[in-house]
Coordinates of C-alpha atoms in Angstrom, one line a residue:
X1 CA 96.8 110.8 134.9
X2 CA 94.9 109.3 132.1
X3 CA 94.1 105.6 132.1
X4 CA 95.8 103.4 129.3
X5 CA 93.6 102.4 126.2
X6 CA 92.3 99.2 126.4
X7 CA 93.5 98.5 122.8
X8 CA 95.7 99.5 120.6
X9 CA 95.1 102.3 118.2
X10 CA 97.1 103.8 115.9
X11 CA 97.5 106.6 112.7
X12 CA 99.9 107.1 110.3
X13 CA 100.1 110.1 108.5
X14 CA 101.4 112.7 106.1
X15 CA 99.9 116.4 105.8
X16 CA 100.8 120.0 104.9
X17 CA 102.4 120.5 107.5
X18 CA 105.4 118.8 106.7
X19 CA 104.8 117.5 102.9
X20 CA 104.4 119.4 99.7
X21 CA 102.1 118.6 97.5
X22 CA 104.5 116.2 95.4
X23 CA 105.2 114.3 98.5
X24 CA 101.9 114.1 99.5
X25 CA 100.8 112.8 95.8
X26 CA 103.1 110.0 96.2
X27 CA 102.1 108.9 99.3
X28 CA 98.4 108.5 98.3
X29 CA 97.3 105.0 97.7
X30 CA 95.2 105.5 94.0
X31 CA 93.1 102.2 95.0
X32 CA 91.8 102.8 98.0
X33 CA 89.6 99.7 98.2
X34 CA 92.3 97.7 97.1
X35 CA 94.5 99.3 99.9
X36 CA 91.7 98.4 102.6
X37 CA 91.2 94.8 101.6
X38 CA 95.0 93.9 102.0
X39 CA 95.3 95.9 105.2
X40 CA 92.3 93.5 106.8
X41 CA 94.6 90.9 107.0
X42 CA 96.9 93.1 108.7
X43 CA 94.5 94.5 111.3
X44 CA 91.3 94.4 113.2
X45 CA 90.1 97.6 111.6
X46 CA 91.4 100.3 109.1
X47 CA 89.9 103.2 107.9
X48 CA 91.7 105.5 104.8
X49 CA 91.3 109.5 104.9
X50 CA 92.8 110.7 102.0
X51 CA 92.1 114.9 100.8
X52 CA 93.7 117.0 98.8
X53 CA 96.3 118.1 101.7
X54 CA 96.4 114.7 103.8
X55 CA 96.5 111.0 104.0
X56 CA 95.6 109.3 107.1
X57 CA 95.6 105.7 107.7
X58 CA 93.5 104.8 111.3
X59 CA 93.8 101.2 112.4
X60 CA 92.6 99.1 115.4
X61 CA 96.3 97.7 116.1
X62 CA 99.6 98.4 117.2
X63 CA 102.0 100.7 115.5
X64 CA 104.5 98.2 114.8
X65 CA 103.0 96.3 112.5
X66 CA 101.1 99.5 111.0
X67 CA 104.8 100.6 110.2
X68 CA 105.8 96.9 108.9
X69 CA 102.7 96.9 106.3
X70 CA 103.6 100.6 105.3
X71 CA 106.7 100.0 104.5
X72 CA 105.8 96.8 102.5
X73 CA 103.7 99.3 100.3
X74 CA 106.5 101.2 99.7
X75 CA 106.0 104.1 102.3
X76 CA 108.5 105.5 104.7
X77 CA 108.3 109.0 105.1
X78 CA 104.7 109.0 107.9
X79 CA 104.3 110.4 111.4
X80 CA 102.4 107.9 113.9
X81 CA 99.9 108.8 116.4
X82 CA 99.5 106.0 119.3
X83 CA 97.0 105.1 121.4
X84 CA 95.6 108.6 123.4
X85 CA 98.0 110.7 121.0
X86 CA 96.1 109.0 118.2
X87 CA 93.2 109.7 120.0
X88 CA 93.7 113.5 120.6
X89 CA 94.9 113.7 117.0
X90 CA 91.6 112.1 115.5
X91 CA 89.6 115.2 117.6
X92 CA 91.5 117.8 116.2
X93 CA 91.2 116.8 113.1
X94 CA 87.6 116.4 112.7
X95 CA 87.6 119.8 114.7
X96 CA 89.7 121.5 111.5
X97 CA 92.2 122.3 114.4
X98 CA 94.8 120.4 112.0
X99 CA 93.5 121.6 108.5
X100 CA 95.1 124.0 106.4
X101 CA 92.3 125.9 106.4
X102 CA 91.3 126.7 110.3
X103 CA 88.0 125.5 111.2
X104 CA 87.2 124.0 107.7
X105 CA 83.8 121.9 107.3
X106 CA 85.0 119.8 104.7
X107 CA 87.0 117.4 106.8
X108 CA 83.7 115.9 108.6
X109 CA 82.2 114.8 105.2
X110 CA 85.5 113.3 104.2
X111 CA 85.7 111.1 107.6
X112 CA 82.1 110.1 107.2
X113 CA 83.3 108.6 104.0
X114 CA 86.0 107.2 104.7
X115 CA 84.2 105.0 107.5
X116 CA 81.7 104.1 104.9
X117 CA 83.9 102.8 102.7
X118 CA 85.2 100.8 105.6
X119 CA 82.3 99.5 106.5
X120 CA 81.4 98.2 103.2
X121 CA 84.5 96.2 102.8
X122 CA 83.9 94.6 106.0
X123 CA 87.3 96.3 107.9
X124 CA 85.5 99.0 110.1
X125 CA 85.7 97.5 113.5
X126 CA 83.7 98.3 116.2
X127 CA 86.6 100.4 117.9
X128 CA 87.3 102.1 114.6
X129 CA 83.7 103.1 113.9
X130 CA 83.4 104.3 117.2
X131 CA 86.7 106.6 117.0
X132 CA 85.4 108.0 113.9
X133 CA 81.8 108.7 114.8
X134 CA 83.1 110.2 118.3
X135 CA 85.6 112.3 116.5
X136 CA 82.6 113.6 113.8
X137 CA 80.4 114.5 117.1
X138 CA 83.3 116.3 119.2
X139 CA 84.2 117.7 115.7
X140 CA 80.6 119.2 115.5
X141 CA 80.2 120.3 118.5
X142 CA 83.5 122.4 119.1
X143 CA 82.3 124.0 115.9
X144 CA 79.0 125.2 117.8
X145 CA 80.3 126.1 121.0
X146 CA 84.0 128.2 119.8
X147 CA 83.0 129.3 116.3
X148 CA 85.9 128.1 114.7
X149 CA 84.8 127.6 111.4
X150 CA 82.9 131.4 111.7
X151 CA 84.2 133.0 108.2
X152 CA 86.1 130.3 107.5
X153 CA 86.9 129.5 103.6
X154 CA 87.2 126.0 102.1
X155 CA 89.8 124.9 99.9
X156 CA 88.0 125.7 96.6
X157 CA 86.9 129.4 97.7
X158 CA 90.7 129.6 98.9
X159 CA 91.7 129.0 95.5
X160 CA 89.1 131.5 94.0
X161 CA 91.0 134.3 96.2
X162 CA 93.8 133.3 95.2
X163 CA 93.0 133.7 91.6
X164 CA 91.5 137.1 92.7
X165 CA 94.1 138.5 94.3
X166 CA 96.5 137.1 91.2
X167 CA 94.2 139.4 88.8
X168 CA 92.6 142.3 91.0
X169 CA 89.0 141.6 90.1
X170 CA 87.2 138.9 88.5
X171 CA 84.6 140.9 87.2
X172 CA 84.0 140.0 83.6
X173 CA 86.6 137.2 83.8
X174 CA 85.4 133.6 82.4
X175 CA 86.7 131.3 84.4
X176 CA 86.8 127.5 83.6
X177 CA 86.1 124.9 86.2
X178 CA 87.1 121.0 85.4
X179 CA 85.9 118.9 87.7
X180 CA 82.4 118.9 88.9
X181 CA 82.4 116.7 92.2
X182 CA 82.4 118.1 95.9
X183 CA 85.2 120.3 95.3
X184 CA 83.7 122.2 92.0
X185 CA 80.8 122.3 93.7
X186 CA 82.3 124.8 96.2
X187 CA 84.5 126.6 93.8
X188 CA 80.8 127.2 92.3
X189 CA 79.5 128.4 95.5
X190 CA 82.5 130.5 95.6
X191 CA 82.1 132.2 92.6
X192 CA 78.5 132.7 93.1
X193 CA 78.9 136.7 93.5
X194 CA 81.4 137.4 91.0
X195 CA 80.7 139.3 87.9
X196 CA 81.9 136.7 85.6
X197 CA 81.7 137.1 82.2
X198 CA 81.8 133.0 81.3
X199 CA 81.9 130.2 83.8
X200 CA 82.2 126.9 82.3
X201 CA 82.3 123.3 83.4
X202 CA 84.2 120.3 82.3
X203 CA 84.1 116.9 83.3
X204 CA 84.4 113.4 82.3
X205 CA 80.7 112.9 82.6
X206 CA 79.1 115.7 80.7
X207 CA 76.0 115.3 82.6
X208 CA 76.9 115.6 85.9
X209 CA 79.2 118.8 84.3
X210 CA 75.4 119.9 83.4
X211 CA 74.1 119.4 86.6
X212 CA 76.2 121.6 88.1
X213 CA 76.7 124.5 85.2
X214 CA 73.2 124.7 85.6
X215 CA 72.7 125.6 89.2
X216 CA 75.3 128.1 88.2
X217 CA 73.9 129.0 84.8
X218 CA 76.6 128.3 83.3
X219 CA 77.8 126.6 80.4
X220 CA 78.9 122.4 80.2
X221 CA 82.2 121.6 78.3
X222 CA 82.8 118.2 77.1
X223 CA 86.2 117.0 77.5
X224 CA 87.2 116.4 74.5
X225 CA 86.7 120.5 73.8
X226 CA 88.5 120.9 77.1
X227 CA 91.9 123.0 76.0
X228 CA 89.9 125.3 73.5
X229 CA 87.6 126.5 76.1
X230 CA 90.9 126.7 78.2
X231 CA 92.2 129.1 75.9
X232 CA 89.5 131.0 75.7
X233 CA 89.4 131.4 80.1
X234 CA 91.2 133.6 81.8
X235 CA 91.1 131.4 85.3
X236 CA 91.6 127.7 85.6
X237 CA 90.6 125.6 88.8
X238 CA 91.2 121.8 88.5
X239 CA 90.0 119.7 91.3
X240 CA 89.4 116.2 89.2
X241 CA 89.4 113.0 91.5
X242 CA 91.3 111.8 88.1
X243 CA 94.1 109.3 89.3
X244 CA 96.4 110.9 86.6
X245 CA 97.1 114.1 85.2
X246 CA 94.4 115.1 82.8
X247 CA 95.8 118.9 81.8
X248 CA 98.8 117.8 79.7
X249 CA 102.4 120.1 79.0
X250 CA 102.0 119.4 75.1
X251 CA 98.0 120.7 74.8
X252 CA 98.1 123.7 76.8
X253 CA 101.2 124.3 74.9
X254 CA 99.2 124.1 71.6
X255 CA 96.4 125.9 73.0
X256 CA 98.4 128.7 74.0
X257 CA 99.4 129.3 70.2
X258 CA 96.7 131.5 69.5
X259 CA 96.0 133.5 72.9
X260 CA 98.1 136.6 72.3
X261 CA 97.2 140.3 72.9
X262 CA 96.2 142.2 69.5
X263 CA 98.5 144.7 69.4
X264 CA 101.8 143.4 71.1
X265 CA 101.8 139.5 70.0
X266 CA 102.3 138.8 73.4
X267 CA 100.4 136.2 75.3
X268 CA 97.5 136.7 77.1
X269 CA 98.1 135.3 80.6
X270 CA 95.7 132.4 82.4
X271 CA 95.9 131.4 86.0
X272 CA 95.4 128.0 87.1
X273 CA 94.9 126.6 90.1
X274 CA 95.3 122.6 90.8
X275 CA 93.9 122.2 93.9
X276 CA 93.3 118.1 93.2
X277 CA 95.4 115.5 94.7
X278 CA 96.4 113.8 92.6
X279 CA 98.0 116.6 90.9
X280 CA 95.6 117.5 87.8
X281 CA 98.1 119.1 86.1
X282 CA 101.2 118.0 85.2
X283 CA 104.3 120.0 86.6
X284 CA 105.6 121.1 83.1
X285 CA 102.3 123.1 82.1
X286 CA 104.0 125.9 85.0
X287 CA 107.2 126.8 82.6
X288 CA 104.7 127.3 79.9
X289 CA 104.6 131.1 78.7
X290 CA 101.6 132.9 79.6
X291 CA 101.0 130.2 82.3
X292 CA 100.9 131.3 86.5
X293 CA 100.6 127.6 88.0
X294 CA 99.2 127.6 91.4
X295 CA 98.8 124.2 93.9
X296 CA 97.7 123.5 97.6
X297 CA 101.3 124.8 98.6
X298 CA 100.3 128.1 97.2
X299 CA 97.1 128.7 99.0
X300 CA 98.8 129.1 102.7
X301 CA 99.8 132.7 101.5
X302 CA 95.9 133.6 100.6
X303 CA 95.3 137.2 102.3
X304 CA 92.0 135.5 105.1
X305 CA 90.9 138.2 107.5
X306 CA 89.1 135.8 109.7
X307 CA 92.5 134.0 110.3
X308 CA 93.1 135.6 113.3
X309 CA 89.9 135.0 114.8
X310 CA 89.6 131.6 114.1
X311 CA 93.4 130.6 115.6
X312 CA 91.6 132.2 118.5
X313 CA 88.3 129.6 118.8
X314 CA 91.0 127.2 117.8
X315 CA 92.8 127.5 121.2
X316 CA 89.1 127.7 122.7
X317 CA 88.3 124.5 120.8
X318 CA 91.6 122.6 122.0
X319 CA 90.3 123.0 125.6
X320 CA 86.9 121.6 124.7
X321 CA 88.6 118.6 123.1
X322 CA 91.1 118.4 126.0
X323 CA 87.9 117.5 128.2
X324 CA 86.2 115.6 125.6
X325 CA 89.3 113.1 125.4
X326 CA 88.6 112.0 129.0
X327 CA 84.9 110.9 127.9
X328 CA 86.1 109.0 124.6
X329 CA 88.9 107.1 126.6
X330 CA 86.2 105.9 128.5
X331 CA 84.1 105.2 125.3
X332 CA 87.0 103.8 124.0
X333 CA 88.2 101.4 127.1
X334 CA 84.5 100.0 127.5
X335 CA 84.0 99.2 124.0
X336 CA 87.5 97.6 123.7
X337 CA 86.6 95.6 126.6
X338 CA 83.5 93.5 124.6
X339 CA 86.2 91.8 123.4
X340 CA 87.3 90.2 126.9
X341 CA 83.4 89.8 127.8
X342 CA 83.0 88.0 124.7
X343 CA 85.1 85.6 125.4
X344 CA 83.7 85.2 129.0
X345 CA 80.4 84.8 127.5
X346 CA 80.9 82.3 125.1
X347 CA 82.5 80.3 127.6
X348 CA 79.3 80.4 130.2
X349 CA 77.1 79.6 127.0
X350 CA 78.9 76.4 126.7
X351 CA 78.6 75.3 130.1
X352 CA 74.8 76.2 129.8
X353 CA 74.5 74.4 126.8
X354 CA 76.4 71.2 128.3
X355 CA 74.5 71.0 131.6
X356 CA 71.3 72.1 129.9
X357 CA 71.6 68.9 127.4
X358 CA 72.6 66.9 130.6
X359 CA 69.5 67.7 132.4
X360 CA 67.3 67.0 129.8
X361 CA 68.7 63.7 128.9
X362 CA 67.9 63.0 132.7
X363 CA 64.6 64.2 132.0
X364 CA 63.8 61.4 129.6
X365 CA 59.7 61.7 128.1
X366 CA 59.9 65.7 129.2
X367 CA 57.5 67.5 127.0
X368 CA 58.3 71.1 125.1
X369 CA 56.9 73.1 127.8
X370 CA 59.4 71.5 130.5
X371 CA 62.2 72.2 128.4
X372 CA 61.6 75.7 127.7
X373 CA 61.2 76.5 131.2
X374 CA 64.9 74.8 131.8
X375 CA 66.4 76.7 129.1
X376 CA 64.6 79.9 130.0
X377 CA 66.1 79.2 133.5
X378 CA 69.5 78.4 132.7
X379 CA 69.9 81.5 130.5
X380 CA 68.6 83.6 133.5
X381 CA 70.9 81.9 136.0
X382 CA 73.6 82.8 133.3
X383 CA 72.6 86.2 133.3
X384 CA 72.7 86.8 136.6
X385 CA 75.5 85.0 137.7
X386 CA 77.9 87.1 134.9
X387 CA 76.2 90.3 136.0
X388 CA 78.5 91.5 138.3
X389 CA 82.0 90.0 136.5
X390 CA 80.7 92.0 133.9
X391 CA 80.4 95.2 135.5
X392 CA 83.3 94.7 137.4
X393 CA 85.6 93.9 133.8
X394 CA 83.7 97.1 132.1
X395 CA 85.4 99.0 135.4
X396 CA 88.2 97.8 135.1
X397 CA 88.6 98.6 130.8
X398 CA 87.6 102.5 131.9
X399 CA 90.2 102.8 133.9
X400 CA 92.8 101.0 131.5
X401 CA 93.7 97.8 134.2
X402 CA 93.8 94.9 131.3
X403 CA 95.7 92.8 133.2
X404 CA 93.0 93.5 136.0
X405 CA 90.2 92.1 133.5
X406 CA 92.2 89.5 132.1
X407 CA 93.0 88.1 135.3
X408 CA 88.8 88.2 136.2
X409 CA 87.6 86.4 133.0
X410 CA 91.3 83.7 133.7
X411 CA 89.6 83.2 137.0
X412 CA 86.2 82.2 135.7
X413 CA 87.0 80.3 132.5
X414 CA 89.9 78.5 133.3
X415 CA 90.2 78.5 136.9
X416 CA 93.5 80.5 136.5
X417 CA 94.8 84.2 137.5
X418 CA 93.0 85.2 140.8
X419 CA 91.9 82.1 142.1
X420 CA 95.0 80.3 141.8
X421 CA 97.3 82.9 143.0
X422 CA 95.1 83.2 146.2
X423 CA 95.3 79.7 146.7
X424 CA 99.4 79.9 147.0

């Protein structure tokens, strides 16, 4: 049996697994550093993981209150993970055990980020950075010892096959990528042995949409020309980290006005896939005619030979994690306990400052030598004399016995817990 954790931890969260993309997009908290600073007055830590098929929120604190400040921002509709649960869940995650995409890379880079972001606000807690840093390692490592993410795709070359397997081939297709952050920059890689006839690039910032058109010789769209190069493509992949729709109902619809085959006046189909979150497309631009709307939902179904295999290094990778989980409770319980030492040790400090002072105001006319030898002594003594305690409450948070540690630093500080209830 598994000790207790030492403190509380808990997630809430929402994924593909039982959300669709619409209720997944309105979950999502647009201000994420706005989001963070209110929750620090909520909890000791928080930490906000938000991709294009997930929101996690991680906090150092009990899953009662995570659910009351939730609900105060408008959410209901959240699974929670507690304490080892939360624990275990965190580990497969960063494995890719829980992606939509088996053994996906992506999710360490987002976790690393999301703790960053943490950290600069001031609301990563020492607990909190340790669960995410563990989780990255474990993460890591079950990918080099099961293989899981062997031939696995990411979420922008899933939404290349897709488009593939929508038209046949993409040899000389031109293909029109808007966004030019991480995501493009694997739809690029993606695309990278295609036969493409045109690959463009749009983004808000033209020069970062030439940065990356040129690695892939390709050619930089400004924004503002966005829908007539979308005419002109026969593929469309959106993965903006816009906060709103930027491909509107009303312009494609214009756009579409003059893509028609010569001989039959019918429209000349375009595919696009909105793999962003938030949606960069609005839902409308799907009824349009001549327009096959694909999202997140829609890349579950994309034909991935390796699937099999990878389930397979998944079960291998759960058994890894399985052991690993008794190591980070142990991680987990000794760093929780610094807590209950810090208390201890701030209490011996101000006894060892008191009794220092006393001594020295005995010790009228002692010179600065004398006293540094007294205060170098009385730190020792200090030292020493917590030593064991110390050890023994660091024992005691491993095996999950707060009550145990609390009654040991009781004992010392206020002559309380052990002490007394010997003495009745």
């Amino acid at each position: 049996m598994r000790p207790t954790l030492f403190a509380p931890l808990t997630i809430a969260g929402i994924s593909h697994h039982t959300a669709s993309v619409p209720e997944i997009e309105e979950f999502r908290f647009p201000d994420e550093e706005e989001f963070l600073t209110t929750a620090r007055e909520w909890f000791k830590g928080v930490a906000l993981l938000q991709t294009c098929n997930r929101v996690e929120v991680i906090v150092h604190g009990e899953p009662d209150i995570l659910t009351e400040f939730l609900q105060s921002r408008g959410r209901t509709r959240f699974r929670l993970y507690q304490d080892q649960e939360a624990l275990s869940h965190l580990l497969e995650l960063a494995a890719g055990i829980d992606s939509l995409i088996i053994g996906e890379d992506q999710i360490l880079g987002q976790l690393r980020r999301s703790l960053t972001l943490s950290e600069e606000l001031g609301v990563a807690s020492p607990i909190l950075a340790l669960c995410i840093n563990k989780a990255i390692h474990a993460g890591s490592e079950a990918r080099r010892r099961t293989g899981i993410n062997n031939g696995a795709i990411s979420v922008g070359s899933a939404a290349v096959l897709l488009a593939e397997e929508q038209l046949h081939t993409l040899d000389g297709k031109r293909i029109l990528i808007l966004g030019s952050g991480e995501m493009g920059v694997l739809v690029t890689q993606a695309l990278a042995a295609k036969k493409l006839s045109a690959i463009y690039v749009a983004n808000r910032t033209l020069d970062r949409a030439r940065v990356l058109a040129h690695k892939i010789d390709g050619t930089a769209v400004p924004m503002d020309d966005l829908y007539r190069y979308l005419a002109l493509s026969d593929v469309v992949i959106c993965c903006t980290a816009a906060p709103h729709p930027v491909v509107r109902a009303n312009d494609v619809r214009e756009a579409m006005k003059g893509r028609t085959w010569p001989l039959d006046g019918e429209v000349k189909p375009i595919i696009i896939v909105d793999i962003a979150q938030p949606r960069d497309v609005e839902e409308e631009v799907g009824t349009i005619d001549g327009i096959c709307l694909f999202t997140i939902d829609d890349l579950r179904q994309v034909n991935d030979t390796t699937t099999q295999l990878r389930q397979e290094a998944a079960t291998r990778a759960r058994i890894f994690l399985e052991e690993e989980l008794d190591q980070f409770i142990r991680l987990y319980n000794r760093r929780a306990a610094d807590e209950t030492l810090a208390t201890l040790h701030t209490w011996a400090e101000t006894v060892r400052v008191r009794e220092r002072d006393r001594a020295f105001a005995r010790l009228q006319g002692c010179d600065d030598h004398v006293r540094e030898i007294a205060e170098d002594l009385s730190r020792a003594l200090t030292r020493k004399l917590l030593a064991d305690v110390t050890m023994s409450i660091r024992f005691c948070a491993e095996r999950g016995e707060i009550a145990r540690a609390e009654e040991l630093v009781s004992a010392i500080t206020r002559g309380e817990g052990l002490c007394s209830r010997k003495s009745e």
